PDB file of C-alpha atoms in Angstrom:
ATOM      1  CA  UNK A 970     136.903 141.550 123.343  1.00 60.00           C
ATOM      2  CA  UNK A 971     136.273 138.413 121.862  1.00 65.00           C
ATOM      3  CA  UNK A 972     132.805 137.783 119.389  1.00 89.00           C
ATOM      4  CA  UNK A 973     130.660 135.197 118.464  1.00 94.00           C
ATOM      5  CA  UNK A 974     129.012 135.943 115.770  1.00 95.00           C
ATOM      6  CA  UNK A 975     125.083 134.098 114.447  1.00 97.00           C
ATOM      7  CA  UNK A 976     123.989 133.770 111.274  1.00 96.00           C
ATOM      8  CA  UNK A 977     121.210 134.385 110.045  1.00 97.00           C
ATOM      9  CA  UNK A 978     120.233 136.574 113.075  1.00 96.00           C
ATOM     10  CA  UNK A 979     116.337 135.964 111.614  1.00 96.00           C
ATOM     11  CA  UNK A 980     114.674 133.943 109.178  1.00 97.00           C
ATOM     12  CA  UNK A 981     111.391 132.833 108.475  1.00 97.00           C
ATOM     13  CA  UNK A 982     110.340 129.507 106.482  1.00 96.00           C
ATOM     14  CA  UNK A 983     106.902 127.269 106.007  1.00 96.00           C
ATOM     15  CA  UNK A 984     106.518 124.600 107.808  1.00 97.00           C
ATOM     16  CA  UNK A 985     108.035 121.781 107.173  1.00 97.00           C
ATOM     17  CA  UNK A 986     111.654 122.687 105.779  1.00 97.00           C
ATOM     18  CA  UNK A 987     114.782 122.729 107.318  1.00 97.00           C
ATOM     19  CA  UNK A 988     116.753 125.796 108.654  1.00 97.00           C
ATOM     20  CA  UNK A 989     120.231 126.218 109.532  1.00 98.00           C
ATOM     21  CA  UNK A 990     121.630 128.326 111.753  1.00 98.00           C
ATOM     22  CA  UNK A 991     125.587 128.834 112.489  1.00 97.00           C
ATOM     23  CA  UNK A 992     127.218 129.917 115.292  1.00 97.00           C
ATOM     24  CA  UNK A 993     130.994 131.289 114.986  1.00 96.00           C
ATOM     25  CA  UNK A 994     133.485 132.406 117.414  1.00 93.00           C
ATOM     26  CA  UNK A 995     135.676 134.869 115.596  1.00 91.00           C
ATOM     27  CA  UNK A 996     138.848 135.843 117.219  1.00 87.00           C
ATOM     28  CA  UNK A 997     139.667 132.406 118.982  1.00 89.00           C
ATOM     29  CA  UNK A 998     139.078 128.908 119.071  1.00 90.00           C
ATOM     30  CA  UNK A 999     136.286 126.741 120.677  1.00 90.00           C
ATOM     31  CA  UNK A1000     136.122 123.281 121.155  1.00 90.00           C
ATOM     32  CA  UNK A1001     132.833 123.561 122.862  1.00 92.00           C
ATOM     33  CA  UNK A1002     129.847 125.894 121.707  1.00 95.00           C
ATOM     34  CA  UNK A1003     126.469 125.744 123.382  1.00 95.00           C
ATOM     35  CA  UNK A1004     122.993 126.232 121.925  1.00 97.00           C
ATOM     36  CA  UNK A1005     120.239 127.702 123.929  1.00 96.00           C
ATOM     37  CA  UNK A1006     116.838 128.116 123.084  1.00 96.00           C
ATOM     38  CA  UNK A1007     114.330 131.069 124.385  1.00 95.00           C
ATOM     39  CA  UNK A1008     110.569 131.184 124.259  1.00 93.00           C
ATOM     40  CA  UNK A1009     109.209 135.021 124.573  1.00 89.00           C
ATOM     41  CA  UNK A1010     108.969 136.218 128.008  1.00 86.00           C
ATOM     42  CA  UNK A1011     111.184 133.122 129.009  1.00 90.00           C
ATOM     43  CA  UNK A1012     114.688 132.087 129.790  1.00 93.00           C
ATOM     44  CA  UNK A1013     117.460 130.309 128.471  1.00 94.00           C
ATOM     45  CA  UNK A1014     117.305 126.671 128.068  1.00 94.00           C
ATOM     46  CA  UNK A1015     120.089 124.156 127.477  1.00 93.00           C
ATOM     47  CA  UNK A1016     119.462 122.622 124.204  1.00 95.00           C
ATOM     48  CA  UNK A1017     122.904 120.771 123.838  1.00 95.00           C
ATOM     49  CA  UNK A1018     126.542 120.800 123.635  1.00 94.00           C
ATOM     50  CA  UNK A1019     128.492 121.017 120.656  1.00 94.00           C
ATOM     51  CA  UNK A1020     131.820 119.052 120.361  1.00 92.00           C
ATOM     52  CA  UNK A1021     133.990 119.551 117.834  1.00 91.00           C
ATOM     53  CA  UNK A1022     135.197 116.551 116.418  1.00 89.00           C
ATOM     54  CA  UNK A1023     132.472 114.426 117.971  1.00 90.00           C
ATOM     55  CA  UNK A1024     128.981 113.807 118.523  1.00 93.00           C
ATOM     56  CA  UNK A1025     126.971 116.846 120.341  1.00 95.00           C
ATOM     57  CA  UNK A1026     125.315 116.277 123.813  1.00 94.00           C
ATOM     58  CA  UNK A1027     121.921 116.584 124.030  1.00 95.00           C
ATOM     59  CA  UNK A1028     120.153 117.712 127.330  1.00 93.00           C
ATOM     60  CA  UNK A1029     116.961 115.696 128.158  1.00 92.00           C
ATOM     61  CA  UNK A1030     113.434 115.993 126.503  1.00 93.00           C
ATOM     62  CA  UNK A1031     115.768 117.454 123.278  1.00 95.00           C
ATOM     63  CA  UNK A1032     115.252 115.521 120.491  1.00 94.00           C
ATOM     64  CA  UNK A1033     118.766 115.044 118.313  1.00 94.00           C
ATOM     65  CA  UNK A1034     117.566 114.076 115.093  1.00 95.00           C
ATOM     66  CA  UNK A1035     115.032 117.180 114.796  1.00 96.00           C
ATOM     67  CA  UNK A1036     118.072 119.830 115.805  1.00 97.00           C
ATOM     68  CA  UNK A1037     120.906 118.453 114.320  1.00 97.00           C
ATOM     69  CA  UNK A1038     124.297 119.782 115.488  1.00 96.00           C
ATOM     70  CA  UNK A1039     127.885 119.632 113.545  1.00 94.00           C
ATOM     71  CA  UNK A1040     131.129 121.437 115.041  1.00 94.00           C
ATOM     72  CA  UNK A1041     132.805 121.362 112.055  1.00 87.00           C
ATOM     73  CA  UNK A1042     135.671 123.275 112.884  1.00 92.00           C
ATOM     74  CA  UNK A1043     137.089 124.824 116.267  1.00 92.00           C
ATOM     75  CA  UNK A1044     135.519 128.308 115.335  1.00 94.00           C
ATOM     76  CA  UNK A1045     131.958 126.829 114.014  1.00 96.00           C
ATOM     77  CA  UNK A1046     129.165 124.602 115.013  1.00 97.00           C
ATOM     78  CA  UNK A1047     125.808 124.717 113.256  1.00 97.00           C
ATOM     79  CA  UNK A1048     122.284 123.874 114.283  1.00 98.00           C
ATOM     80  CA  UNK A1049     119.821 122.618 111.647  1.00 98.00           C
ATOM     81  CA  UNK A1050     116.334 122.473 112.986  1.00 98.00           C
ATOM     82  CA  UNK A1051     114.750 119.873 110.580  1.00 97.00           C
ATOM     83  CA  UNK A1052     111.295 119.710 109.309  1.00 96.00           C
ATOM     84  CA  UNK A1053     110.218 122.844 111.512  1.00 97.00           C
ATOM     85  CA  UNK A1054     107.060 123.400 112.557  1.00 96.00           C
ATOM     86  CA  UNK A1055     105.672 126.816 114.195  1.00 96.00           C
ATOM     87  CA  UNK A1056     105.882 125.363 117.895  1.00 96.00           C
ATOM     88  CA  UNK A1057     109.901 125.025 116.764  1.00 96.00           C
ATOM     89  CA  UNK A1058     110.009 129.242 116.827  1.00 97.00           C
ATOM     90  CA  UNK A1059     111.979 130.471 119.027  1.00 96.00           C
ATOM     91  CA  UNK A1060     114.813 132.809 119.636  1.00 97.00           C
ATOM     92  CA  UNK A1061     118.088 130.399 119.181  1.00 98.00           C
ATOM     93  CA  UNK A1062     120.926 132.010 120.838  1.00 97.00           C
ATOM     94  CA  UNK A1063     124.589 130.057 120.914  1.00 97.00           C
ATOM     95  CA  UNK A1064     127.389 130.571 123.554  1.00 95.00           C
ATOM     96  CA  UNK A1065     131.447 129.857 123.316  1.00 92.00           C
ATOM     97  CA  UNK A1066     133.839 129.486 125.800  1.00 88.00           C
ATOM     98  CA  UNK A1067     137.360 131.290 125.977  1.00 78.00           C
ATOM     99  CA  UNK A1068     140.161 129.262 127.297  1.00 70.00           C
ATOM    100  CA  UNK A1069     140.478 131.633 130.175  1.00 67.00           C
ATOM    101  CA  UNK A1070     137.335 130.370 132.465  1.00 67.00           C
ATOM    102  CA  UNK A1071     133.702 130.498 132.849  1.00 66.00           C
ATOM    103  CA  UNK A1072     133.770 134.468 132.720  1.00 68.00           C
ATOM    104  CA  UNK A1073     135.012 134.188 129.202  1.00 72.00           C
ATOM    105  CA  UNK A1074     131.970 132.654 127.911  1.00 84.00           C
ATOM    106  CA  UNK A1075     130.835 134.527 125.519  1.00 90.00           C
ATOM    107  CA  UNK A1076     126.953 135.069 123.487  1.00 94.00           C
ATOM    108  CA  UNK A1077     126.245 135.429 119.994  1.00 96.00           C
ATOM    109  CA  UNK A1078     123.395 137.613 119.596  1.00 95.00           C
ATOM    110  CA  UNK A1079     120.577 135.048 118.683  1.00 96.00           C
ATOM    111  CA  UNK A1080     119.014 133.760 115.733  1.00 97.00           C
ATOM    112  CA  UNK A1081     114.827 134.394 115.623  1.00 97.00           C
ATOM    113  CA  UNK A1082     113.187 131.657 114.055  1.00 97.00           C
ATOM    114  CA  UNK A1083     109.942 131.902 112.614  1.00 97.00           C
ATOM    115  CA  UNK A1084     108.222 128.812 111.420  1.00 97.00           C
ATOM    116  CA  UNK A1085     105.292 129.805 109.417  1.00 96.00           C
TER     117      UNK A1085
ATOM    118  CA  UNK B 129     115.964 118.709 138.941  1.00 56.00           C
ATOM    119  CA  UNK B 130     118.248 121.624 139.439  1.00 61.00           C
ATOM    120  CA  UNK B 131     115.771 124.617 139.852  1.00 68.00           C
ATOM    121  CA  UNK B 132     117.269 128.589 139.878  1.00 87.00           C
ATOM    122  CA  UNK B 133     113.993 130.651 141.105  1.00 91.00           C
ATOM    123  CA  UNK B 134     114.569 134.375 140.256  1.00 95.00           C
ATOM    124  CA  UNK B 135     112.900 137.433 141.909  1.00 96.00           C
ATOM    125  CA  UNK B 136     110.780 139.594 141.461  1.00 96.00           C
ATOM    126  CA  UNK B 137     109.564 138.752 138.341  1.00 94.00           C
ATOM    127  CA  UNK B 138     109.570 142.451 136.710  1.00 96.00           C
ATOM    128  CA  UNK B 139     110.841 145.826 138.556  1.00 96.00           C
ATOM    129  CA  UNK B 140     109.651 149.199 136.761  1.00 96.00           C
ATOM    130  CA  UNK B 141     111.314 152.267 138.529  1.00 96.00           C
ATOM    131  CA  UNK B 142     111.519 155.479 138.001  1.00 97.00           C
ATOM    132  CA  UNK B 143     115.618 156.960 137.194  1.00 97.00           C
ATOM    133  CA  UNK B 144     117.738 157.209 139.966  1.00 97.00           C
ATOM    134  CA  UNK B 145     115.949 154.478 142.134  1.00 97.00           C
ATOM    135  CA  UNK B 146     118.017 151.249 143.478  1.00 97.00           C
ATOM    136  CA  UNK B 147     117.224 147.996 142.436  1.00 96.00           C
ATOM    137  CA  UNK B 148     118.365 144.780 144.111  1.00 97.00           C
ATOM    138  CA  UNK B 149     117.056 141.321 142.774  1.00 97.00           C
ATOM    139  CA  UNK B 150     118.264 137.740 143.917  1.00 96.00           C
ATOM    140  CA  UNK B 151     118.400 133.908 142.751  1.00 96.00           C
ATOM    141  CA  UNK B 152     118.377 130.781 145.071  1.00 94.00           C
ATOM    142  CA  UNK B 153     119.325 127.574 144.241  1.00 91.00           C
ATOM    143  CA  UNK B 154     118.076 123.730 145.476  1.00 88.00           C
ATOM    144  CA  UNK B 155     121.334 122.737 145.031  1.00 85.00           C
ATOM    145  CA  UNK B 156     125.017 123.934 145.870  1.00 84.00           C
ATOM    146  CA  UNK B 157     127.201 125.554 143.410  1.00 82.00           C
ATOM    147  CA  UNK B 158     130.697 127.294 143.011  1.00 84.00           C
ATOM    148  CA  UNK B 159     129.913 129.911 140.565  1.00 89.00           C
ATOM    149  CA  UNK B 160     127.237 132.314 140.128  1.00 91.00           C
ATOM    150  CA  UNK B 161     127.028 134.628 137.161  1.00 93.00           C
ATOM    151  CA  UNK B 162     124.457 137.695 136.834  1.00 96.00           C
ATOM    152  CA  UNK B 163     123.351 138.824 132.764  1.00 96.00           C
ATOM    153  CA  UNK B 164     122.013 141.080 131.143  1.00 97.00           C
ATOM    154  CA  UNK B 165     120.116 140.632 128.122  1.00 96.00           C
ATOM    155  CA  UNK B 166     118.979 143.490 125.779  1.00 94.00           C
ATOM    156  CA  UNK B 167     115.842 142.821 123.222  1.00 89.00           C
ATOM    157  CA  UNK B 168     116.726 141.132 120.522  1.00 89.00           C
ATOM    158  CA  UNK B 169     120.621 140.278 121.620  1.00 93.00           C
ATOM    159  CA  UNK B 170     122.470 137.565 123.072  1.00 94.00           C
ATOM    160  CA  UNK B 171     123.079 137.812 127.123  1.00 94.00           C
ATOM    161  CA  UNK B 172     126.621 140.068 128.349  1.00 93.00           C
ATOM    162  CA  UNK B 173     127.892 138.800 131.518  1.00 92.00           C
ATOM    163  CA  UNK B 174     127.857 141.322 134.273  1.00 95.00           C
ATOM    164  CA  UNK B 175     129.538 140.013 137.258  1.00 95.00           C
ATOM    165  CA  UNK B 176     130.772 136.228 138.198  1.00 93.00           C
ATOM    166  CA  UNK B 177     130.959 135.126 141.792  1.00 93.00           C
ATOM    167  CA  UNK B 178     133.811 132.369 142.622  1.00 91.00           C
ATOM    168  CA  UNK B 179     133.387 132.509 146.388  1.00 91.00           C
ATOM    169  CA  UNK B 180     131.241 132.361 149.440  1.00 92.00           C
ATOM    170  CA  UNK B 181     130.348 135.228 150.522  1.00 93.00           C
ATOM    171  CA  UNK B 182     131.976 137.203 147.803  1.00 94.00           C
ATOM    172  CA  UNK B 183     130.986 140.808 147.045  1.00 96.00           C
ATOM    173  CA  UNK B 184     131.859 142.078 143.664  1.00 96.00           C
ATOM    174  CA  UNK B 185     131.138 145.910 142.597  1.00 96.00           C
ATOM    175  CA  UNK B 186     131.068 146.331 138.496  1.00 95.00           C
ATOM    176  CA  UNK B 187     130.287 150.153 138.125  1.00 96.00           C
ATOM    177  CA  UNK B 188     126.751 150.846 139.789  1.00 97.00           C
ATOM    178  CA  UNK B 189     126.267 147.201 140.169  1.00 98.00           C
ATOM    179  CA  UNK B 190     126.916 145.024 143.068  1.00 98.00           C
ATOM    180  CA  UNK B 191     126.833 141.235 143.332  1.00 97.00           C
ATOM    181  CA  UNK B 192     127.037 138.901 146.635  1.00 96.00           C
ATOM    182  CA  UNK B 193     127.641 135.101 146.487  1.00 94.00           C
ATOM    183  CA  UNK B 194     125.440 133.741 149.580  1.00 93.00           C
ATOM    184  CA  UNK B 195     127.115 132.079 152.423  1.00 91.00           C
ATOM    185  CA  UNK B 196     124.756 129.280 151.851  1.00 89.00           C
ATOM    186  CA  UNK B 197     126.207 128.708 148.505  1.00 89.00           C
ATOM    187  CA  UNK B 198     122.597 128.835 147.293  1.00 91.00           C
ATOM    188  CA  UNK B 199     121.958 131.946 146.418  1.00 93.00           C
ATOM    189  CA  UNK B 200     123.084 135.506 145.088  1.00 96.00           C
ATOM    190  CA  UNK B 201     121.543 138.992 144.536  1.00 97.00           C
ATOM    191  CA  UNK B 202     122.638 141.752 142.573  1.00 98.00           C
ATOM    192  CA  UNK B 203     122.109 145.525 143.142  1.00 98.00           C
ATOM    193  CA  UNK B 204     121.813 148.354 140.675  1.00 98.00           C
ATOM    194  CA  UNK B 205     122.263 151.897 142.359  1.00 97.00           C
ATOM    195  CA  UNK B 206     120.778 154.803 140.713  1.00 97.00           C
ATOM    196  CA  UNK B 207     119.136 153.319 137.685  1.00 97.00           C
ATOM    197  CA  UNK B 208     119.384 155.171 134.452  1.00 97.00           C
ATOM    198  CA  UNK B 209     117.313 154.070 131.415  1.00 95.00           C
ATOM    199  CA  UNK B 210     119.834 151.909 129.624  1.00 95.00           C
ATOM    200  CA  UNK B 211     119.370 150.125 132.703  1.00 97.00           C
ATOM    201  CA  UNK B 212     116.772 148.614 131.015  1.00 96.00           C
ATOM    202  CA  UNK B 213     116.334 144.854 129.828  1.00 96.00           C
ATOM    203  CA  UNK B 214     116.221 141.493 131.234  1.00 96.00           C
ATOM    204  CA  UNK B 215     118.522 140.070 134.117  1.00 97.00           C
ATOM    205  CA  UNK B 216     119.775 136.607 134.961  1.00 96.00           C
ATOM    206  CA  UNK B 217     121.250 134.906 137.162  1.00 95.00           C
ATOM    207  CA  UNK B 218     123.569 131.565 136.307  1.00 93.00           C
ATOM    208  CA  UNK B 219     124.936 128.768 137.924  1.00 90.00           C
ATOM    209  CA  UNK B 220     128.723 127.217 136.160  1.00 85.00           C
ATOM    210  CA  UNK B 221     129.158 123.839 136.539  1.00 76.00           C
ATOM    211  CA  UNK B 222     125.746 122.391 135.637  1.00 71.00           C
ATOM    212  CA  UNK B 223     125.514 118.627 134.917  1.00 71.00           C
ATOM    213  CA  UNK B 224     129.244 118.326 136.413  1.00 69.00           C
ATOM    214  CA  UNK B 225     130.479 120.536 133.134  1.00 72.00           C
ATOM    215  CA  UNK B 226     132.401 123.535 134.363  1.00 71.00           C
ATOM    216  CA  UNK B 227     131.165 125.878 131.059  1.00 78.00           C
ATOM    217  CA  UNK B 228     127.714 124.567 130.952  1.00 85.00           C
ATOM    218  CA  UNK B 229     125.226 126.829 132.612  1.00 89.00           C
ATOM    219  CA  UNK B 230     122.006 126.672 133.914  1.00 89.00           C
ATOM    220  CA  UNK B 231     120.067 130.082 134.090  1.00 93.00           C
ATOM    221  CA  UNK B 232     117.256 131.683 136.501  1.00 94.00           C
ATOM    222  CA  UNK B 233     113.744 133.058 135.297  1.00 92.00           C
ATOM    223  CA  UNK B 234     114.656 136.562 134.709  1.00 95.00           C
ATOM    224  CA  UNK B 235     113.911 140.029 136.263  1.00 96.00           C
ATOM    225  CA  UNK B 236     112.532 142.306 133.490  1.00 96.00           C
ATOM    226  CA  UNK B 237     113.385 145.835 134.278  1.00 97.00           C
ATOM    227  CA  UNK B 238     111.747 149.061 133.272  1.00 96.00           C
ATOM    228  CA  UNK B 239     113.158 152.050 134.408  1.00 96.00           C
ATOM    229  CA  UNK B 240     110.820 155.264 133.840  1.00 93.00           C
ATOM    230  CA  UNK B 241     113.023 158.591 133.213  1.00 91.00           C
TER     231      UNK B 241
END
C-alpha cells in the first residue's frame, strides 16, 4: 500500500534552535499533507494544512511563523518549528491523502521532538 | 466548537474478552473513521463509515455509523494481545474540507494474556 514516510522520526535540540521535520509520500502524489501534533496521553490535533504551491492553512490558536510549513513538491511538505522551546515537544505526526477518498489517507509514523 | 467525546477512557481485558467503545459528536457528519495507533507510530485506519446506519465488519472488528449521524462505536471480539494500543475515532469533512479530520480522545487498550 501506499507510505508516507517522516524524517527524522526523533530528534532532540536546546532550546532555542530550529528543527525541521519532513513529511514524504512515497509512491504517489499529494497536493495536500496535514500536520498533527500529539501531547503524551493525548490525541491528535490539527496543526495546519499544507498546500503545495501555496501558502499552508493554519487552524486557530497555531501560530504560523513559529511552525513554518513549505510543500515544496507534490510528494513533500516540511515543518520547521522555529526557536523551540521544551513546551514545543511533542510527537509531530503528518498525514497524506490518496486521490481515491478519505479512506486513502494515509500516516507517517511521527516525528518525537524533544526540546531540551 | 466541534467536540468528538470518546469512551471509556482506557479498557484493560484479559484475551479473548469483547470490547466495544463509541464516539458522539455535537455536530452532524458524513464520515466516521475508527484508528488505531501503536506506541511510537503514526495512526492505521481501521474501518470508515459513509452511511447512516452502516455496519462494517474488518476481521474481529465491527463498526456502526449511528442513525443520528452523531455517533459510532466499534467492537473488537475476542481480543488478542496485539490488540493492544490506542483507538480513535474521526470525523471527514472537518472545517467544510473533505480530507481534513478531526479526531476523538482515545480509548487506550490493554489486553492481559
Amino acid at each position: 500500500g501506499a507510505v508516507v514516510s517522516q524524517h527524522p522520526s526523533w530528534v532532540i535540540c536546546k532550546s532555542g534552535t530550529s528543527v525541521k521535520i519532513e513529511c514524504r509520500s512515497l509512491d504517489f502524489q499529494a497536493t495536500t499533507m496535514f500536520w498533527y501534533r500529539q501531547f503524551p496521553k493525548q490525541s491528535l490535533m490539527l496543526m495546519a494544512t499544507s498546500n503545495e504551491g501555496s501558502k499552508a492553512t493554519y487552524e486557530q490558536g497555531v501560530e504560523k511563523d513559529k511552525f513554518l510549513i513549505n510543500h515544496a513538491s507534490l510528494t513533500l511538505s516540511t515543518l520547521t518549528v522555529t526557536s523551540a522551546h521544551p513546551e514545543d515537544s511533542s510527537f509531530y505526526i503528518c498525514s497524506a491523502p490518496n486521490a481515491g477518498g478519505i479512506d486513502t489517507q494515509y500516516f507517517g509514523p511521527g516525528t518525537r521532538l524533544t526540546v531540551l | 466548537g466541534q467536540q468528538l467525546n470518546q469512551s471509556p477512557q482506557s479498557m484493560f481485558i484479559q484475551e479473548g474478552e469483547d470490547v466495544s467503545m463509541n464516539c458522539t459528536s455535537s455536530s452532524i457528519f458524513n464520515t466516521w473513521l475508527w484508528y488505531k495507533q501503536d506506541p511510537g507510530e503514526g495512526p492505521v485506519l481501521l474501518i470508515a463509515l459513509y452511511k447512516a446506519g452502516e455496519l462494517t465488519s474488518n476481521g474481529r472488528l465491527t463498526a456502526q455509523f449511528g442513525i443520528t449521524r452523531k455517533d459510532s462505536f466499534l467492537n473488537i471480539s475476542a481480543s488478542i494481545p496485539s490488540d493492544v494500543g490506542i483507538y480513535f475515532c474521526a470525523l471527514a469533512g472537518y472545517g467544510g474540507a473533505t480530507n481534513k479530520l478531526i479526531f476523538g480522545t482515545g480509548t487506550l487498550l490493554a489486553v492481559q494474556p
